[in-house]
PDB file of C-alpha atoms in Angstrom:
ATOM      1  CA  LEU C   1     -44.171 -44.396  31.011  1.00 53.00           C
ATOM      2  CA  PHE C   2     -40.697 -44.561  29.517  1.00 54.00           C
ATOM      3  CA  ILE C   3     -38.307 -41.622  29.532  1.00 56.00           C
ATOM      4  CA  PHE C   4     -35.399 -41.618  27.065  1.00 52.00           C
ATOM      5  CA  PHE C   5     -32.216 -39.628  27.638  1.00 50.00           C
ATOM      6  CA  TYR C   6     -29.826 -38.636  24.848  1.00 50.00           C
ATOM      7  CA  ARG C   7     -26.217 -39.098  25.763  1.00 54.00           C
ATOM      8  CA  ARG C   8     -24.047 -36.079  25.059  1.00 59.00           C
ATOM      9  CA  VAL C   9     -20.859 -36.771  23.132  1.00 58.00           C
ATOM     10  CA  LYS C  10     -17.862 -35.111  24.744  1.00 64.00           C
ATOM     11  CA  MET C  11     -15.330 -33.640  22.354  1.00 66.00           C
ATOM     12  CA  LYS C  12     -11.821 -32.513  22.980  1.00 76.00           C
ATOM     13  CA  GLY C  13     -11.166 -28.851  22.179  1.00 81.00           C
ATOM     14  CA  ASN C  14     -13.367 -26.062  20.938  1.00 85.00           C
ATOM     15  CA  ASN C  15     -14.080 -27.684  17.577  1.00 83.00           C
ATOM     16  CA  GLN C  16     -17.050 -27.658  15.246  1.00 81.00           C
ATOM     17  CA  LEU C  17     -19.783 -30.153  16.105  1.00 80.00           C
ATOM     18  CA  PRO C  18     -20.180 -32.978  13.557  1.00 77.00           C
ATOM     19  CA  ASN C  19     -23.135 -31.924  11.465  1.00 78.00           C
ATOM     20  CA  ALA C  20     -22.539 -33.519   8.059  1.00 76.00           C
ATOM     21  CA  HIS C  21     -25.518 -33.684   5.710  1.00 72.00           C
ATOM     22  CA  PHE C  22     -25.256 -36.715   3.465  1.00 70.00           C
ATOM     23  CA  LYS C  23     -28.301 -35.828   1.412  1.00 68.00           C
ATOM     24  CA  LYS C  24     -26.932 -35.879  -2.107  1.00 66.00           C
ATOM     25  CA  ASP C  25     -29.176 -37.975  -4.293  1.00 68.00           C
ATOM     26  CA  TRP C  26     -27.171 -39.832  -6.929  1.00 69.00           C
ATOM     27  CA  GLN C  27     -30.137 -41.780  -8.282  1.00 67.00           C
ATOM     28  CA  GLY C  28     -32.386 -38.809  -8.987  1.00 67.00           C
ATOM     29  CA  ASN C  29     -35.158 -39.890  -6.619  1.00 65.00           C
ATOM     30  CA  THR C  30     -36.354 -36.320  -6.100  1.00 64.00           C
ATOM     31  CA  ILE C  31     -39.562 -34.512  -6.923  1.00 66.00           C
ATOM     32  CA  ASN C  32     -38.203 -33.342 -10.268  1.00 70.00           C
ATOM     33  CA  GLY C  33     -36.378 -36.595 -10.908  1.00 68.00           C
ATOM     34  CA  GLN C  34     -33.008 -34.853 -11.348  1.00 71.00           C
ATOM     35  CA  CYS C  35     -29.628 -35.848  -9.960  1.00 70.00           C
ATOM     36  CA  ARG C  36     -28.388 -33.270  -7.457  1.00 69.00           C
ATOM     37  CA  VAL C  37     -24.733 -34.184  -7.892  1.00 72.00           C
ATOM     38  CA  ARG C  38     -22.727 -31.993 -10.262  1.00 74.00           C
ATOM     39  CA  THR C  39     -20.931 -34.180 -12.800  1.00 78.00           C
ATOM     40  CA  TRP C  40     -18.121 -33.518 -15.279  1.00 86.00           C
ATOM     41  CA  LEU C  41     -18.920 -36.128 -17.912  1.00 89.00           C
ATOM     42  CA  ASN C  42     -18.487 -33.703 -20.810  1.00 93.00           C
ATOM     43  CA  GLN C  43     -14.819 -33.055 -20.057  1.00 95.00           C
ATOM     44  CA  ALA C  44     -13.532 -34.707 -23.221  1.00 95.00           C
ATOM     45  CA  GLY C  45     -16.127 -32.910 -25.342  1.00 95.00           C
ATOM     46  CA  ARG C  46     -15.229 -29.543 -23.831  1.00 96.00           C
ATOM     47  CA  LYS C  47     -11.557 -30.205 -24.536  1.00 96.00           C
ATOM     48  CA  LYS C  48     -12.317 -30.866 -28.191  1.00 96.00           C
ATOM     49  CA  SER C  49     -14.520 -27.755 -28.409  1.00 97.00           C
ATOM     50  CA  ARG C  50     -11.747 -25.580 -26.994  1.00 94.00           C
ATOM     51  CA  ARG C  51      -9.264 -26.993 -29.469  1.00 94.00           C
ATOM     52  CA  ASN C  52     -11.619 -26.373 -32.397  1.00 95.00           C
ATOM     53  CA  ALA C  53     -12.207 -22.809 -31.161  1.00 93.00           C
ATOM     54  CA  ARG C  54      -8.439 -22.177 -31.026  1.00 91.00           C
ATOM     55  CA  GLU C  55      -7.997 -23.451 -34.576  1.00 92.00           C
ATOM     56  CA  LEU C  56     -10.882 -21.306 -35.813  1.00 93.00           C
ATOM     57  CA  LYS C  57      -9.441 -18.231 -34.089  1.00 90.00           C
ATOM     58  CA  ALA C  58      -6.034 -18.898 -35.668  1.00 90.00           C
ATOM     59  CA  LYS C  59      -7.624 -19.048 -39.126  1.00 90.00           C
ATOM     60  CA  LYS C  60      -9.542 -15.824 -38.587  1.00 90.00           C
ATOM     61  CA  THR C  61      -6.517 -13.907 -37.282  1.00 86.00           C
ATOM     62  CA  PHE C  62      -4.054 -15.191 -39.908  1.00 86.00           C
ATOM     63  CA  PRO C  63      -1.360 -13.950 -40.473  1.00 86.00           C
ATOM     64  CA  ARG C  64      -1.463 -12.099 -37.124  1.00 88.00           C
ATOM     65  CA  PRO C  65      -0.217 -13.963 -34.005  1.00 89.00           C
ATOM     66  CA  VAL C  66      -2.797 -15.879 -31.996  1.00 88.00           C
ATOM     67  CA  ALA C  67      -1.443 -14.497 -28.701  1.00 88.00           C
ATOM     68  CA  GLY C  68      -2.402 -10.925 -29.608  1.00 87.00           C
ATOM     69  CA  SER C  69      -0.086  -7.925 -29.296  1.00 91.00           C
ATOM     70  CA  LEU C  70       3.416  -7.480 -27.932  1.00 94.00           C
ATOM     71  CA  ARG C  71       3.631  -6.364 -24.285  1.00 95.00           C
ATOM     72  CA  PRO C  72       6.526  -4.787 -22.339  1.00 96.00           C
ATOM     73  CA  LEU C  73       8.534  -6.123 -19.410  1.00 95.00           C
ATOM     74  CA  VAL C  74       7.689  -4.291 -16.170  1.00 95.00           C
ATOM     75  CA  HIS C  75       8.349  -4.656 -12.431  1.00 94.00           C
ATOM     76  CA  PRO C  76       5.360  -5.099 -10.094  1.00 94.00           C
ATOM     77  CA  PRO C  77       4.837  -2.500  -7.321  1.00 92.00           C
ATOM     78  CA  THR C  78       5.768  -2.794  -3.611  1.00 93.00           C
ATOM     79  CA  GLN C  79       8.972  -4.134  -2.081  1.00 93.00           C
ATOM     80  CA  ARG C  80       7.550  -7.633  -1.920  1.00 94.00           C
ATOM     81  CA  TYR C  81       7.313  -8.119  -5.687  1.00 94.00           C
ATOM     82  CA  ASN C  82       9.416  -5.390  -7.338  1.00 92.00           C
ATOM     83  CA  PHE C  83      12.401  -7.722  -7.826  1.00 90.00           C
ATOM     84  CA  LYS C  84      10.365  -9.804 -10.296  1.00 92.00           C
ATOM     85  CA  THR C  85       9.439  -9.063 -13.907  1.00 93.00           C
ATOM     86  CA  ARG C  86       6.128  -9.619 -15.656  1.00 95.00           C
ATOM     87  CA  LEU C  87       4.325  -8.548 -18.826  1.00 95.00           C
ATOM     88  CA  GLY C  88       2.792  -5.065 -18.587  1.00 95.00           C
ATOM     89  CA  ARG C  89      -0.203  -3.356 -20.167  1.00 95.00           C
ATOM     90  CA  GLY C  90       1.630  -1.500 -22.914  1.00 95.00           C
ATOM     91  CA  PHE C  91       4.760   0.372 -23.975  1.00 96.00           C
ATOM     92  CA  THR C  92       5.266   3.990 -22.925  1.00 96.00           C
ATOM     93  CA  LEU C  93       5.485   6.834 -25.403  1.00 96.00           C
ATOM     94  CA  GLU C  94       9.163   7.309 -24.500  1.00 96.00           C
ATOM     95  CA  GLU C  95       9.958   3.676 -25.333  1.00 96.00           C
ATOM     96  CA  LEU C  96       8.181   3.906 -28.678  1.00 96.00           C
ATOM     97  CA  LYS C  97      10.024   7.130 -29.502  1.00 95.00           C
ATOM     98  CA  ALA C  98      13.377   5.573 -28.605  1.00 95.00           C
ATOM     99  CA  ALA C  99      12.647   2.608 -30.906  1.00 94.00           C
ATOM    100  CA  GLY C 100      11.519   4.878 -33.755  1.00 94.00           C
ATOM    101  CA  ILE C 101       7.839   3.846 -33.770  1.00 93.00           C
ATOM    102  CA  SER C 102       4.985   6.347 -33.749  1.00 93.00           C
ATOM    103  CA  LYS C 103       2.214   5.966 -31.178  1.00 92.00           C
ATOM    104  CA  LYS C 104      -0.445   5.789 -33.914  1.00 93.00           C
ATOM    105  CA  MET C 105       1.372   3.148 -35.935  1.00 92.00           C
ATOM    106  CA  ALA C 106       2.191   0.885 -32.956  1.00 94.00           C
ATOM    107  CA  PRO C 107      -1.320  -0.619 -32.467  1.00 93.00           C
ATOM    108  CA  THR C 108      -1.597  -1.327 -36.195  1.00 90.00           C
ATOM    109  CA  ILE C 109       1.512  -3.556 -36.171  1.00 90.00           C
ATOM    110  CA  GLY C 110       0.676  -5.511 -32.991  1.00 91.00           C
ATOM    111  CA  ILE C 111       2.245  -3.381 -30.222  1.00 94.00           C
ATOM    112  CA  CYS C 112       0.298  -2.400 -27.092  1.00 95.00           C
ATOM    113  CA  VAL C 113       0.535   1.241 -25.988  1.00 96.00           C
ATOM    114  CA  ASP C 114       0.002   2.576 -22.448  1.00 95.00           C
ATOM    115  CA  HIS C 115       0.061   6.372 -22.286  1.00 95.00           C
ATOM    116  CA  ARG C 116      -0.286   6.368 -18.463  1.00 95.00           C
ATOM    117  CA  ARG C 117       2.860   4.427 -17.569  1.00 94.00           C
ATOM    118  CA  ARG C 118       6.126   6.333 -17.049  1.00 94.00           C
ATOM    119  CA  ASN C 119       9.760   5.237 -17.199  1.00 94.00           C
ATOM    120  CA  ARG C 120      11.274   5.752 -13.746  1.00 91.00           C
ATOM    121  CA  SER C 121      14.717   4.435 -14.707  1.00 92.00           C
ATOM    122  CA  GLU C 122      17.056   4.225 -17.673  1.00 94.00           C
ATOM    123  CA  GLU C 123      17.251   0.436 -17.291  1.00 94.00           C
ATOM    124  CA  SER C 124      13.548  -0.126 -18.023  1.00 94.00           C
ATOM    125  CA  LEU C 125      13.689   2.254 -20.984  1.00 96.00           C
ATOM    126  CA  ALA C 126      16.698   0.462 -22.480  1.00 96.00           C
ATOM    127  CA  LEU C 127      15.204  -2.996 -21.824  1.00 95.00           C
ATOM    128  CA  ASN C 128      11.896  -2.298 -23.582  1.00 96.00           C
ATOM    129  CA  LYS C 129      13.641  -0.389 -26.382  1.00 96.00           C
ATOM    130  CA  LYS C 130      15.709  -3.517 -27.062  1.00 95.00           C
ATOM    131  CA  ARG C 131      12.507  -5.613 -26.952  1.00 95.00           C
ATOM    132  CA  LEU C 132      10.844  -3.392 -29.557  1.00 96.00           C
ATOM    133  CA  GLU C 133      13.890  -3.481 -31.821  1.00 95.00           C
ATOM    134  CA  GLU C 134      13.965  -7.299 -31.701  1.00 94.00           C
ATOM    135  CA  TYR C 135      10.253  -7.367 -32.542  1.00 93.00           C
ATOM    136  CA  LYS C 136      10.778  -5.014 -35.498  1.00 92.00           C
ATOM    137  CA  ALA C 137      13.579  -7.218 -36.817  1.00 91.00           C
ATOM    138  CA  LYS C 138      11.284 -10.282 -36.798  1.00 89.00           C
ATOM    139  CA  LEU C 139       8.170  -8.442 -38.008  1.00 89.00           C
ATOM    140  CA  ILE C 140       6.716  -9.182 -41.449  1.00 87.00           C
ATOM    141  CA  LEU C 141       4.213  -6.580 -42.669  1.00 86.00           C
ATOM    142  CA  PHE C 142       1.645  -7.748 -45.208  1.00 86.00           C
ATOM    143  CA  PRO C 143       0.346  -5.106 -47.634  1.00 86.00           C
ATOM    144  CA  ARG C 144      -3.366  -4.315 -47.616  1.00 81.00           C
ATOM    145  CA  LYS C 145      -3.377  -4.826 -51.366  1.00 81.00           C
ATOM    146  CA  ASN C 146      -0.901  -7.250 -52.871  1.00 77.00           C
ATOM    147  CA  SER C 147      -1.034  -5.349 -56.140  1.00 79.00           C
ATOM    148  CA  LYS C 148      -0.133  -2.022 -54.450  1.00 82.00           C
ATOM    149  CA  PRO C 149       2.494  -2.534 -51.709  1.00 80.00           C
ATOM    150  CA  LYS C 150       3.390   0.603 -49.754  1.00 81.00           C
ATOM    151  CA  HIS C 151       6.582   1.859 -48.162  1.00 81.00           C
ATOM    152  CA  GLY C 152       7.490  -0.269 -45.144  1.00 77.00           C
ATOM    153  CA  ASP C 153       5.760  -3.455 -46.314  1.00 83.00           C
ATOM    154  CA  SER C 154       7.825  -6.629 -46.414  1.00 84.00           C
ATOM    155  CA  PRO C 155       9.101  -7.958 -49.763  1.00 82.00           C
ATOM    156  CA  ALA C 156       7.302 -10.765 -51.560  1.00 81.00           C
ATOM    157  CA  ALA C 157      10.028 -13.284 -50.691  1.00 80.00           C
ATOM    158  CA  ASP C 158       9.418 -12.785 -46.951  1.00 82.00           C
ATOM    159  CA  LEU C 159       5.658 -12.969 -47.410  1.00 82.00           C
ATOM    160  CA  ALA C 160       5.932 -16.338 -49.127  1.00 84.00           C
ATOM    161  CA  THR C 161       7.897 -17.868 -46.206  1.00 83.00           C
ATOM    162  CA  ALA C 162       5.869 -16.245 -43.395  1.00 85.00           C
ATOM    163  CA  THR C 163       4.349 -18.498 -40.721  1.00 86.00           C
ATOM    164  CA  GLN C 164       1.794 -17.669 -38.020  1.00 86.00           C
ATOM    165  CA  HIS C 165       2.986 -17.454 -34.416  1.00 85.00           C
ATOM    166  CA  LYS C 166       0.758 -19.792 -32.378  1.00 84.00           C
ATOM    167  CA  GLY C 167       2.361 -19.504 -28.933  1.00 83.00           C
ATOM    168  CA  SER C 168       0.521 -18.253 -25.856  1.00 85.00           C
ATOM    169  CA  VAL C 169       2.855 -15.230 -25.478  1.00 90.00           C
ATOM    170  CA  ILE C 170       4.817 -13.196 -28.005  1.00 90.00           C
ATOM    171  CA  MET C 171       8.488 -13.077 -26.966  1.00 90.00           C
ATOM    172  CA  PRO C 172       8.078 -14.650 -23.498  1.00 92.00           C
ATOM    173  CA  ILE C 173      10.219 -13.637 -20.525  1.00 91.00           C
ATOM    174  CA  GLU C 174      13.624 -15.311 -20.511  1.00 88.00           C
ATOM    175  CA  LYS C 175      15.077 -16.056 -17.092  1.00 85.00           C
ATOM    176  CA  VAL C 176      18.685 -14.909 -16.837  1.00 82.00           C
ATOM    177  CA  GLU C 177      20.696 -16.700 -14.170  1.00 85.00           C
ATOM    178  CA  LYS C 178      23.437 -14.482 -12.799  1.00 84.00           C
ATOM    179  CA  ALA C 179      26.769 -16.158 -12.190  1.00 88.00           C
ATOM    180  CA  VAL C 180      27.928 -16.198  -8.579  1.00 89.00           C
ATOM    181  CA  GLU C 181      31.345 -14.585  -8.153  1.00 91.00           C
ATOM    182  CA  MET C 182      33.537 -16.267  -5.553  1.00 92.00           C
ATOM    183  CA  VAL C 183      35.782 -14.023  -3.442  1.00 92.00           C
ATOM    184  CA  ALA C 184      38.559 -15.041  -1.056  1.00 93.00           C
ATOM    185  CA  VAL C 185      37.919 -13.973   2.543  1.00 93.00           C
ATOM    186  CA  THR C 186      40.662 -11.622   3.764  1.00 93.00           C
ATOM    187  CA  ASP C 187      41.744 -10.684   7.279  1.00 93.00           C
ATOM    188  CA  GLU C 188      40.249  -7.220   6.785  1.00 92.00           C
ATOM    189  CA  MET C 189      36.830  -8.782   6.130  1.00 92.00           C
ATOM    190  CA  LYS C 190      37.121 -10.987   9.191  1.00 92.00           C
ATOM    191  CA  ASN C 191      38.039  -8.068  11.468  1.00 93.00           C
ATOM    192  CA  PHE C 192      35.327  -5.765  10.069  1.00 93.00           C
ATOM    193  CA  GLY C 193      32.483  -5.126  12.556  1.00 93.00           C
ATOM    194  CA  ALA C 194      29.393  -4.873  10.369  1.00 94.00           C
ATOM    195  CA  TYR C 195      26.933  -4.422  13.243  1.00 96.00           C
ATOM    196  CA  ARG C 196      29.042  -1.677  14.845  1.00 95.00           C
ATOM    197  CA  LYS C 197      29.362   0.091  11.493  1.00 95.00           C
ATOM    198  CA  LEU C 198      25.581   0.010  10.939  1.00 96.00           C
ATOM    199  CA  ARG C 199      24.895   1.450  14.406  1.00 96.00           C
ATOM    200  CA  VAL C 200      27.384   4.270  13.855  1.00 96.00           C
ATOM    201  CA  GLU C 201      25.891   5.190  10.484  1.00 96.00           C
ATOM    202  CA  ARG C 202      22.352   5.149  11.923  1.00 96.00           C
ATOM    203  CA  MET C 203      23.503   7.455  14.691  1.00 96.00           C
ATOM    204  CA  ASN C 204      25.114   9.788  12.139  1.00 96.00           C
ATOM    205  CA  VAL C 205      21.811   9.998  10.237  1.00 96.00           C
ATOM    206  CA  ARG C 206      19.906  10.871  13.435  1.00 96.00           C
ATOM    207  CA  GLN C 207      22.438  13.523  14.435  1.00 96.00           C
ATOM    208  CA  VAL C 208      22.406  15.463  11.140  1.00 95.00           C
ATOM    209  CA  GLY C 209      19.911  18.067  12.386  1.00 95.00           C
ATOM    210  CA  PRO C 210      21.342  18.526  15.921  1.00 95.00           C
ATOM    211  CA  ARG C 211      24.857  18.891  14.517  1.00 96.00           C
ATOM    212  CA  ILE C 212      23.726  21.601  12.083  1.00 96.00           C
ATOM    213  CA  LEU C 213      22.015  23.500  14.930  1.00 96.00           C
ATOM    214  CA  LYS C 214      25.110  23.112  17.085  1.00 96.00           C
ATOM    215  CA  ALA C 215      27.336  24.533  14.308  1.00 95.00           C
ATOM    216  CA  ILE C 216      24.977  27.516  13.790  1.00 96.00           C
ATOM    217  CA  LYS C 217      24.939  28.216  17.539  1.00 95.00           C
ATOM    218  CA  ALA C 218      28.751  28.008  17.727  1.00 95.00           C
ATOM    219  CA  GLU C 219      29.038  30.459  14.827  1.00 94.00           C
ATOM    220  CA  LYS C 220      26.686  32.944  16.550  1.00 94.00           C
ATOM    221  CA  ASP C 221      28.609  32.647  19.827  1.00 94.00           C
ATOM    222  CA  ALA C 222      31.867  33.337  17.992  1.00 93.00           C
ATOM    223  CA  GLU C 223      30.402  36.457  16.359  1.00 93.00           C
ATOM    224  CA  GLU C 224      29.134  37.789  19.729  1.00 93.00           C
ATOM    225  CA  ALA C 225      32.489  37.086  21.323  1.00 92.00           C
ATOM    226  CA  ALA C 226      34.244  38.988  18.525  1.00 91.00           C
ATOM    227  CA  LYS C 227      31.918  41.978  19.030  1.00 89.00           C
ATOM    228  CA  LEU C 228      32.580  42.028  22.781  1.00 89.00           C
ATOM    229  CA  ALA C 229      36.332  41.831  22.160  1.00 88.00           C
ATOM    230  CA  LYS C 230      36.182  44.972  19.978  1.00 84.00           C
ATOM    231  CA  LEU C 231      34.453  46.887  22.758  1.00 79.00           C
TER     232      LEU C 231
END
């Protein structure tokens, strides 16, 4: 009678035990005769299909831009991301009014509209107003019927030279690098105690309420003292 003992492998640390399953069948020697490994042999064909689909979409949407409609510049929420800018859902009604575009006409000329968003600052209103005005200056409106152009449609000379915008984004975000202004360090700056100043101002904010109560109490005491003096 032979007794076999399995030796335990000691491992350092509380790590996961090695339990790798190398059971992928590359040859297809399974019951169904199929290879279990996921391959990507049609990558070149998919690339060509996507390119053909883009070209077909561009032909169908001509002369409209392939990227779709114009979107505004907005700031994301929360302190972590609100210093950045990104493309929003649509322009507010205030921005459209400032640019002289009606809310019903905007979607027909390739401008997204978001009636829920509000302008919380004058800067965002002015920025998107400028964006809409630049878009209007570059816009070429084709008439529905070439024989009967309406008011607001572009002249025939502009229609003849019009080209389709095939970029991924209409009027992408332009990064503006702010110039750093160099200032000479003065003796007043060197002697200024920034930490002490911050502590004093924090204390002043905390003492607003107690100081008001103290002033009201002092005023009442003065009035009672004046009454007693008259007696």
